[in-house]
Short mmCIF file of C-alpha atoms and ligand atoms in Angstrom, two decimals:
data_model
loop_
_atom_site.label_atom_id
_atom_site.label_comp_id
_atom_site.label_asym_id
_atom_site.label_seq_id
_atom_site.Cartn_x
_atom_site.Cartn_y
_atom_site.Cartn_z
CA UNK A 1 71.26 135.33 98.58
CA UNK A 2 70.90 133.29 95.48
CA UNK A 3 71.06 135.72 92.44
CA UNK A 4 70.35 135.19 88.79
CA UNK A 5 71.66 137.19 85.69
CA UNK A 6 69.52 137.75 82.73
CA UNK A 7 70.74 139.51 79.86
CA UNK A 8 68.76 140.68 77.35
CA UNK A 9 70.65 140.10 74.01
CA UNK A 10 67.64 139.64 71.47
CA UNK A 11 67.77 143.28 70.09
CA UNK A 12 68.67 144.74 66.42
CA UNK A 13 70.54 146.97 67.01
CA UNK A 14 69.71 149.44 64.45
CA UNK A 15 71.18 152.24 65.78
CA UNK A 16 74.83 151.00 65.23
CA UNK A 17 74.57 149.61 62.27
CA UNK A 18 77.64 147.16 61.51
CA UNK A 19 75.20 144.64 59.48
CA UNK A 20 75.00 142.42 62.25
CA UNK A 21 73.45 143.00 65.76
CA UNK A 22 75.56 144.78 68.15
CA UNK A 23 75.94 142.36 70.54
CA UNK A 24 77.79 139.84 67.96
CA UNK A 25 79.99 142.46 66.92
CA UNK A 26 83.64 141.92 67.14
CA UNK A 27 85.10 143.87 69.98
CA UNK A 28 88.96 143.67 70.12
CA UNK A 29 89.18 140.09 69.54
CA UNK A 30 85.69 138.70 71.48
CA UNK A 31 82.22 139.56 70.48
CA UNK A 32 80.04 141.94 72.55
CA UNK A 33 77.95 139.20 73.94
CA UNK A 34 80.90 137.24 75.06
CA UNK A 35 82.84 140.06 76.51
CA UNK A 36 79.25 140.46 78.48
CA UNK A 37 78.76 136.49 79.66
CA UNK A 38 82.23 136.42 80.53
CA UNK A 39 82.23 139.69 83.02
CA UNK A 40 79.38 138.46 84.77
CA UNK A 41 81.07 134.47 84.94
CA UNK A 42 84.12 135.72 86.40
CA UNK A 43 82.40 137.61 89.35
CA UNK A 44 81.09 134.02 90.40
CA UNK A 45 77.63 136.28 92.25
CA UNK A 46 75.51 134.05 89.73
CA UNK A 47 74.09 130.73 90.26
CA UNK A 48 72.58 130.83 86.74
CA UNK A 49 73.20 133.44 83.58
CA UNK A 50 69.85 133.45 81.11
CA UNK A 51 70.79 135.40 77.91
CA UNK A 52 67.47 136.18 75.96
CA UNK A 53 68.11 136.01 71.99
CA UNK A 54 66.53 136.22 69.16
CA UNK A 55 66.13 132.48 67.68
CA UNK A 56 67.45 134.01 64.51
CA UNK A 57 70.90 134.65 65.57
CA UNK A 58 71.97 130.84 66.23
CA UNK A 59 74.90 131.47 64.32
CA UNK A 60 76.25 134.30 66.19
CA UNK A 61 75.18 132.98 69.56
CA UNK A 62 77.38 129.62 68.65
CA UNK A 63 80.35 131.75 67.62
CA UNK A 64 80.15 133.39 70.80
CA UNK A 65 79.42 130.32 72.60
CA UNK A 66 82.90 129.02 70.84
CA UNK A 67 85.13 132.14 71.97
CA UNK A 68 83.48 131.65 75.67
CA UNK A 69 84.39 127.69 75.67
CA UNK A 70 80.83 126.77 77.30
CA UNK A 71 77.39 127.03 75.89
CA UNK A 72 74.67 129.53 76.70
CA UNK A 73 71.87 129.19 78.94
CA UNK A 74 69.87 130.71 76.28
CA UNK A 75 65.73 131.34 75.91
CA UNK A 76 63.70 133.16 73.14
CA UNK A 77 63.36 137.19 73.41
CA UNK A 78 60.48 139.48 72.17
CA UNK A 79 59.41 142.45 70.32
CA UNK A 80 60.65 144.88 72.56
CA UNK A 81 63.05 144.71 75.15
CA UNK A 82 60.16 144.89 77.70
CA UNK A 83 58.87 141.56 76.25
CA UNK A 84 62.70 140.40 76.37
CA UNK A 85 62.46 140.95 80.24
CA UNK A 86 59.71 139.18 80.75
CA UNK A 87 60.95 136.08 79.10
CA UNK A 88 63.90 136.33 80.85
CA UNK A 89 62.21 136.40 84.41
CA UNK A 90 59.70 133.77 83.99
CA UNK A 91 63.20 131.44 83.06
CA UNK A 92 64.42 133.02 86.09
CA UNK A 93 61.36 132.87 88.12
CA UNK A 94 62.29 128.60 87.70
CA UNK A 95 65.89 128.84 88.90
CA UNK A 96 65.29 129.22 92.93
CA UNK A 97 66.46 132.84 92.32
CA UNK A 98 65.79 134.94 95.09
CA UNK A 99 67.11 138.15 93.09
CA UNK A 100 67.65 138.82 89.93
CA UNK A 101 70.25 141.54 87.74
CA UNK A 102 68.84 142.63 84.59
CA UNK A 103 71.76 143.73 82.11
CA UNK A 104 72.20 145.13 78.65
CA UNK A 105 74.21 142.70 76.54
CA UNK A 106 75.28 146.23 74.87
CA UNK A 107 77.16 147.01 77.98
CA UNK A 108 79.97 144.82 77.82
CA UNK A 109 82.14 146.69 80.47
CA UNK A 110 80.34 145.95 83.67
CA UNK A 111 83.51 145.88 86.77
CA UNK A 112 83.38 143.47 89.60
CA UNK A 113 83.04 146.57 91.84
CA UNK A 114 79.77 147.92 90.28
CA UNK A 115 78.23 144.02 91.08
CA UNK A 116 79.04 144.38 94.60
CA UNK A 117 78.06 147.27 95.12
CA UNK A 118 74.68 146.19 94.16
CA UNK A 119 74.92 143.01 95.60
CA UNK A 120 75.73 145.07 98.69
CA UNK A 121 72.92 147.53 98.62
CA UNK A 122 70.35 144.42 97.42
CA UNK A 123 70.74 143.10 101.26
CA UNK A 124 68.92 146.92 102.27
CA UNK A 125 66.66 147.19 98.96
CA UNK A 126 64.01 145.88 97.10
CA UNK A 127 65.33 147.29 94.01
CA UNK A 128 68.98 149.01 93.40
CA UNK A 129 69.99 150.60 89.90
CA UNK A 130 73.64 152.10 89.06
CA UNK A 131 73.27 156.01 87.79
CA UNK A 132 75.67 158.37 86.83
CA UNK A 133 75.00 162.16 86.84
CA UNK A 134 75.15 164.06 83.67
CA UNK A 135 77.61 166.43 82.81
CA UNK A 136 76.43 167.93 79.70
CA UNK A 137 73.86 171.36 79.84
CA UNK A 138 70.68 169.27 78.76
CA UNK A 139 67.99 171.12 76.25
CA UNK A 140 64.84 170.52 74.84
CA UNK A 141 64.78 170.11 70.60
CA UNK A 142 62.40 172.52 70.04
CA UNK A 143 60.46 173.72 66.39
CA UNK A 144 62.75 173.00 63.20
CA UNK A 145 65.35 171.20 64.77
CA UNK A 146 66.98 174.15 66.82
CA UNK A 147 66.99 174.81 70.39
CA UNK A 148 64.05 174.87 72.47
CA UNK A 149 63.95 175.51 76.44
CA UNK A 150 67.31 174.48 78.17
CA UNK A 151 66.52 171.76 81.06
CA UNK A 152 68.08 172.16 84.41
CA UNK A 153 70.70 168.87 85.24
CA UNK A 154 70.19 169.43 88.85
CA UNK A 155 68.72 166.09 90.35
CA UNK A 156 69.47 164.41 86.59
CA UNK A 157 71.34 160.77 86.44
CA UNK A 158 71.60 158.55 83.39
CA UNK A 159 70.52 155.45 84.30
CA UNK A 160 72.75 151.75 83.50
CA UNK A 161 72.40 148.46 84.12
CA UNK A 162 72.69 145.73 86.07
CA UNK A 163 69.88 146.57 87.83
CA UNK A 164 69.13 144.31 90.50
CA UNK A 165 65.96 143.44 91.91
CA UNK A 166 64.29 140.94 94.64
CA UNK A 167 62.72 138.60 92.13
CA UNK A 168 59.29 138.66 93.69
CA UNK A 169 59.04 142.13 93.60
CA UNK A 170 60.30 142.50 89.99
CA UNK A 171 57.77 140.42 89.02
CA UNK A 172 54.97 141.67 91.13
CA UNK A 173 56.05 145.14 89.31
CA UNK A 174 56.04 143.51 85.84
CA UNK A 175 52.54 141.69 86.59
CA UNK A 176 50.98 145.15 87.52
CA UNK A 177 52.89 146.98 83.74
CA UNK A 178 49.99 145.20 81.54
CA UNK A 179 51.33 145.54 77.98
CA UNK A 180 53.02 148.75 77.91
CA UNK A 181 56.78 148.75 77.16
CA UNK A 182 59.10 150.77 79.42
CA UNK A 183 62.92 151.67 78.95
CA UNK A 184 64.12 149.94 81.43
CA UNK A 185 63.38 147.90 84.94
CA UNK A 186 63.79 150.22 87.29
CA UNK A 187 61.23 152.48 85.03
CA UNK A 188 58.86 149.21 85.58
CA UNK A 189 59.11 149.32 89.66
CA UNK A 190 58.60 152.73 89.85
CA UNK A 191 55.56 152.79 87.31
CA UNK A 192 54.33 149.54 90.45
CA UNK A 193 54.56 152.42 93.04
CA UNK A 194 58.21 150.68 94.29
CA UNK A 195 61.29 152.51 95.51
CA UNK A 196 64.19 152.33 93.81
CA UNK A 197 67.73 152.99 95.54
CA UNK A 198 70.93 154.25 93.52
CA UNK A 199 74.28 153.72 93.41
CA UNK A 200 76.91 154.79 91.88
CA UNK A 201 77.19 154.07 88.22
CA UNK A 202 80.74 153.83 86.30
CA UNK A 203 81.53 156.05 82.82
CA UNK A 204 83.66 152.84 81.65
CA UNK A 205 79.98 150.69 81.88
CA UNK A 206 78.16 152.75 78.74
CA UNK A 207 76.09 151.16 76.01
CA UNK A 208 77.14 150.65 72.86
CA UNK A 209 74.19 152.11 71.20
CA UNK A 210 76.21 154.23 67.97
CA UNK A 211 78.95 153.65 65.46
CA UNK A 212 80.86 155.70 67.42
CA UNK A 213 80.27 153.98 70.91
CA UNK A 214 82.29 150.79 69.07
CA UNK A 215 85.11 153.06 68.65
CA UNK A 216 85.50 154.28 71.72
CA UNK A 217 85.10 150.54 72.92
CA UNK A 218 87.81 149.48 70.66
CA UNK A 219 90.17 152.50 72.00
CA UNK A 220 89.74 151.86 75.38
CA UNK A 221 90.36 148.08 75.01
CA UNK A 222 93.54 148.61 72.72
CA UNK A 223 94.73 150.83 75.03
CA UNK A 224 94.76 148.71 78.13
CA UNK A 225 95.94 145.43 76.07
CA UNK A 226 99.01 143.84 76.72
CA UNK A 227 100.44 140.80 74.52
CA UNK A 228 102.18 138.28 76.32
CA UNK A 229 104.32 135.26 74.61
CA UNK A 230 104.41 131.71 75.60
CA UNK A 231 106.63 128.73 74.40
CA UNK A 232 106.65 124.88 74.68
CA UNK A 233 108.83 122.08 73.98
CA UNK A 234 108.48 118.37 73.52
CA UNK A 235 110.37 115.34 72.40
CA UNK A 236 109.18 111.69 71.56
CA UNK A 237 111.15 108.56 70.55
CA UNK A 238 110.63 107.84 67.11
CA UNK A 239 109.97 103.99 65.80
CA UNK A 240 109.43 102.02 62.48
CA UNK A 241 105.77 102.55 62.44
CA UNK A 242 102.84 103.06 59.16
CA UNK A 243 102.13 106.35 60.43
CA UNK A 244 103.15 109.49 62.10
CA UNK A 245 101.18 112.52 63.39
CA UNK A 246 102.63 115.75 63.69
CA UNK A 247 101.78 119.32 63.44
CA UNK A 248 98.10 117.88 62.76
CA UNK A 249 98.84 115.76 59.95
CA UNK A 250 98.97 112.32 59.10
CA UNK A 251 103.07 111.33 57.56
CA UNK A 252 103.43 107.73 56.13
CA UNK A 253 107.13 107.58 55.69
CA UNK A 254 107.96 104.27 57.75
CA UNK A 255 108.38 106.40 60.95
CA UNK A 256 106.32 106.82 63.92
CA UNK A 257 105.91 109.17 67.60
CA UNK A 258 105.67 106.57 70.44
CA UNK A 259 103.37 108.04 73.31
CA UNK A 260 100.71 107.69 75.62
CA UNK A 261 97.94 109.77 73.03
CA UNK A 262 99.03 110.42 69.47
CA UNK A 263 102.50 111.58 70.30
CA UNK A 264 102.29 114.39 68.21
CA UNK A 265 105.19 116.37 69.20
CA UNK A 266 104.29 119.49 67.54
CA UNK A 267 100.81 120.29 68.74
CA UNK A 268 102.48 119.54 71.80
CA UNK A 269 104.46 121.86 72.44
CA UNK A 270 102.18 124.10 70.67
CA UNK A 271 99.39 123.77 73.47
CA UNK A 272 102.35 124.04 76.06
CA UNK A 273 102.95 127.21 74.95
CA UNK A 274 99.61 128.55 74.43
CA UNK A 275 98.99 127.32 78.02
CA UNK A 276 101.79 129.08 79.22
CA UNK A 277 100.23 131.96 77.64
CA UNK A 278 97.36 131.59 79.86
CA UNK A 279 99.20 131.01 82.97
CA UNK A 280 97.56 127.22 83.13
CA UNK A 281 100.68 125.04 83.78
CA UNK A 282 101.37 122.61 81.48
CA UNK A 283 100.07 119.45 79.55
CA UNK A 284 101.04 117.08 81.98
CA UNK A 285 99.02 118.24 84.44
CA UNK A 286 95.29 119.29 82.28
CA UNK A 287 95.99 115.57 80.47
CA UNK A 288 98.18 113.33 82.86
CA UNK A 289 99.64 110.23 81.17
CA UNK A 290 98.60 108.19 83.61
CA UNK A 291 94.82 108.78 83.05
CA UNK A 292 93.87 105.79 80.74
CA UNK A 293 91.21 107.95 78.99
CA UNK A 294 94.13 109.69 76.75
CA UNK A 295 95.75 106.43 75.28
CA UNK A 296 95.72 107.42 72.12
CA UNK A 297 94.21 110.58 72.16
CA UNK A 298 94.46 112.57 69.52
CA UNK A 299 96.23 115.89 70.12
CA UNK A 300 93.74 118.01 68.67
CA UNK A 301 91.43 117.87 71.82
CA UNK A 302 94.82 118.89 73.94
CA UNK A 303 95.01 122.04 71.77
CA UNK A 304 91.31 123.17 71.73
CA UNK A 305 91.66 122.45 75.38
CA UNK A 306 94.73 125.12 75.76
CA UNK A 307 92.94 127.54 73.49
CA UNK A 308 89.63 127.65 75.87
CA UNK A 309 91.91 128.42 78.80
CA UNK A 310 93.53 131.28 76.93
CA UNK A 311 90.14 132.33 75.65
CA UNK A 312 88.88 132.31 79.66
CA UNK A 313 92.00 133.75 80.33
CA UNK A 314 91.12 136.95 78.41
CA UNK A 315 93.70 136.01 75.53
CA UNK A 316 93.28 136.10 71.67
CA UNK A 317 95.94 134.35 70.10
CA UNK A 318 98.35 136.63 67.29
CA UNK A 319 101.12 134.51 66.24
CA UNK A 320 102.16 130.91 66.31
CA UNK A 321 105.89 129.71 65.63
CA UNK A 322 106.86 125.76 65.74
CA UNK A 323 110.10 124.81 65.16
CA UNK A 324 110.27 120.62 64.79
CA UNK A 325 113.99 119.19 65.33
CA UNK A 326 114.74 115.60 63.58
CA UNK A 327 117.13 114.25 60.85
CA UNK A 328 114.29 112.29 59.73
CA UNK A 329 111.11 112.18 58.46
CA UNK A 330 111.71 115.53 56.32
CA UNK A 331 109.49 118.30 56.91
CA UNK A 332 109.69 120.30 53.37
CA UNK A 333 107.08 118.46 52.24
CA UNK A 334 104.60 118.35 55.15
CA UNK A 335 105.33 121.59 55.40
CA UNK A 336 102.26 123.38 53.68
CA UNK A 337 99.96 121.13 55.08
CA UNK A 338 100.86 121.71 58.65
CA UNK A 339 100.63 125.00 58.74
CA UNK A 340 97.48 124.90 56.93
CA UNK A 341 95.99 122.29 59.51
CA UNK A 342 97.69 124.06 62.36
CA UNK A 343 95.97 127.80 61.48
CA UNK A 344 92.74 125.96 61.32
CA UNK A 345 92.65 124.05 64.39
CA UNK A 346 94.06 128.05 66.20
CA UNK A 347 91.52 129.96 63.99
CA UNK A 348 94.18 132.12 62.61
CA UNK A 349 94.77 132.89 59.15
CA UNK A 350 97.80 130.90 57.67
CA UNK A 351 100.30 134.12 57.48
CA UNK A 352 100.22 133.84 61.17
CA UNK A 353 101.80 130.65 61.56
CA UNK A 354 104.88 129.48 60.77
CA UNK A 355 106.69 125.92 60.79
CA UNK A 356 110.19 125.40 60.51
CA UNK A 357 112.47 122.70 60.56
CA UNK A 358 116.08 121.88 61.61
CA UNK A 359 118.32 119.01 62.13
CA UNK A 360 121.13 118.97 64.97
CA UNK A 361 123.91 118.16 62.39
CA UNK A 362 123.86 114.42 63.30
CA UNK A 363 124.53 115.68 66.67
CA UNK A 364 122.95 114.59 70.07
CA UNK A 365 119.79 112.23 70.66
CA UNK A 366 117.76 113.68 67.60
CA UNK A 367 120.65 113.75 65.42
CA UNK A 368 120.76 110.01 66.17
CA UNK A 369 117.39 109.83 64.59
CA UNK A 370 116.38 108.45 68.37
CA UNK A 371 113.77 111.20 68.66
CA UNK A 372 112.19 113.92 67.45
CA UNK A 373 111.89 117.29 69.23
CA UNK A 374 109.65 120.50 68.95
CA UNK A 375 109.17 123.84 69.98
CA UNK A 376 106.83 126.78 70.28
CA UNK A 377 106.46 130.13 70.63
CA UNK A 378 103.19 131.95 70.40
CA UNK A 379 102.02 135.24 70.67
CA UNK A 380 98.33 136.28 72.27
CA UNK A 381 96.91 139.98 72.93
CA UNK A 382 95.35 139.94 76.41
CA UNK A 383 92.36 142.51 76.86
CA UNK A 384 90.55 143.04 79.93
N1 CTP B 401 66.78 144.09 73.64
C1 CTP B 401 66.16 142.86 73.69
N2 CTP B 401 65.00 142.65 73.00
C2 CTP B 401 64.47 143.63 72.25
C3 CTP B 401 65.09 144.89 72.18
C4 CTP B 401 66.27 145.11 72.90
O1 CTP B 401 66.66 141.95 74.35
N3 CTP B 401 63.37 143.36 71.57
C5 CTP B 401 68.07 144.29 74.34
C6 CTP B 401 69.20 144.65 73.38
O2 CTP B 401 69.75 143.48 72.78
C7 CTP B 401 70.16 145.39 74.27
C8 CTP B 401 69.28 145.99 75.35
O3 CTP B 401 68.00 145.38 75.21
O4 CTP B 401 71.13 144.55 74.86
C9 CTP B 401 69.21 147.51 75.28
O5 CTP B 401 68.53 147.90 74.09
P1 CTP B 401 69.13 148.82 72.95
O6 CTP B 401 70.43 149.41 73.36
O7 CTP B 401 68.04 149.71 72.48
O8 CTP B 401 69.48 147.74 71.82
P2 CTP B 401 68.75 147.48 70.43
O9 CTP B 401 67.28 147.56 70.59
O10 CTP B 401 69.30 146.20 69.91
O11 CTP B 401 69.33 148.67 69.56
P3 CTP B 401 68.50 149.73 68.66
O12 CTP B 401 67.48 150.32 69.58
O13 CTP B 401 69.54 150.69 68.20
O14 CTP B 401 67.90 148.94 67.54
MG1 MG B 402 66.35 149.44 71.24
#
């Protein structure tokens, strides 16, 4: 069955405050919204992912866009979250989507499971929702804020999403709702007359809807984090050249890297390491030398390259440590401006990265001043 996601992303989120809509909020490294994309990307169920925004949020849906590494199949939201819907299925109703999920961008903990177990029950149903049941005694407010009649949980569930539908039906239900606005989808087939089949919902997928929802989201993520190191190394032959990149930065002391790209030994090993971080191999193998298209590449686009894996792999990075070998050029100098141009190109503020130098006391081929070597360590947090 060919399914489409839509997520519906182009809410306020007043009730959480924060200053800026929940779904951009920073969540243990990623933003809601990414957390959200990336879930559903990593099942591989979807042939396309529509996330309906608000047109006013560009720059949070490019930041998020930037910690995902690909950009957003994005379209225009409404009013309410009804109208969202509805935007979102007519842009699905183009795909070739048989089915569609439906999903809260404010429920960034969706499992692979709870999508297959839909997917699953989608092959017996026209419609199929995840529900939990409630554990709390439920009540009625009644006069003055105090307690009115208590209300049996027997037969209760709390309904979540993805909710997954047959597309035509969906939007047969959604053609018959006129312009009322309903909570959620599954409200919308039932108000059509539809059935709607359950299964079983997960306590980890809630919505962040309060202030205190985003600390429980924080918790849980801390808690199952684990921070993992990688490290690189890399040498090039040094020549009597104008200029010489490394660490980022232009050096015109008579010296130059000889390589295939820029030769920049540094970032090098840097994006070694961060790979290794990631579990993506090495250098050689994302930008083989023998591939004419990275003569003279500059290393930057090696890096950014490394960082997108890690980012796909889960990973945020922490810490950065590059230790450049050579008798000559000297570093001291350089020094400020590579870690500077080093924390920006890793988006991490400069306390966080460190360059050092050393010479091998004359000894061996860098003590020779034949080359010049480098190596990394870096640090990354990886959350589910
Ligand atoms: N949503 C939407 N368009 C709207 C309103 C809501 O796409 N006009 C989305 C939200 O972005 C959210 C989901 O619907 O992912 C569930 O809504 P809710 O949790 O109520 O989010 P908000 O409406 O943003 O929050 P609040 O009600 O606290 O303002
Ligand atoms: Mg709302």
């Amino acid at each position: 069955m060919k399914i489409a996601a839509v997520i519906v992303a182009a809410g306020r989120g007043e009730r959480a405050g924060g200053g800026v809509p929940k779904q951009y909020r920073d969540l243990a490294g990623k933003r809601v919204l990414a957390r959200c994309v990336h879930r559903l990307h990593q099942c591989g169920v979807f042939m396309r992912i529509i996330v309906v925004v608000n047109p006013l949020d560009r720059d949070h849906i490019d930041a998020v866009e930037g910690e995902l590494g690909f950009r957003l199949d994005t379209i225009p939201g409404g009013a309410t979250r009804t109208a969202s819907v509805r935007a979102g299925l007519e842009a699905a109703s183009e795909t070739g989507a048989e089915a569609v999920f439906i999903h809260d961008a404010a429920r960034p903990f969706v499992s692979p499971a709870l999508i297959d177990r839909l997917v699953d029950a989608l092959e017996r149903h026209q419609a199929v929702i995840p529900a939990l049941p409630v554990s709390d005694a439920l009540l009625r407010v009644g006069d003055g804020g105090a307690m009115g009649e208590p209300v049996s949980r027997d037969g209760l569930q709390a309904a979540q999403t993805p909710q997954a539908f047959h597309l035509a039906s969906l939007l047969d239900a959604y053609a018959q709702l006129g312009g009322t606005a309903l909570p959620d989808d599954a409200a919308v087939v039932r108000a059509a007359g539809g059935e709607v089949a359950l299964v079983a919902g997960e306590a980890e997928n809630f919505k962040l809807t309060t202030p205190e929802d985003f600390i429980r989201a924080e918790r849980m993520l801390m808690s199952e984090a684990i921070t993992v190191t990688g490290q690189g190394f890399d040498v090039h032959r040094l020549e009597t050249a104008e200029v010489m990149w490394l660490c980022g930065i232009e050096i015109r002391a008579g010296l130059g890297l000889v390589g295939h790209s820029d030769a920049d030994a540094g970032l090098h090993a840097l994006t070694d390491a961060i790979l290794g971080a990631a579990g993506a191999g090495d250098i050689g193998e994302h930008f083989p030398p023998s591939d004419p298209q990275w003569k003279g590449a500059r290393s930057d686009a090696f890096l950014l390259h490394a960082i997108k894996r890690l980012h796909e792999a889960g990973g945020e990075l922490v810490h950065a440590d590059i230790t450049l070998i050579a008798e000559r050029p000297k570093i001291g100098p350089h020094r400020d401006a590579m870690r500077t141009r080093v924390a920006s190109l890793l988006g991490l503020p400069e306390k966080r990265v460190n360059i050092a130098a050393t010479t091998t006391e004359k000894l061996g081929f860098t003590g020779r001043g034949e080359g010049l070597a480098a190596q990394a360590i870096i640090t990354a947090r990886l959350t589910p």
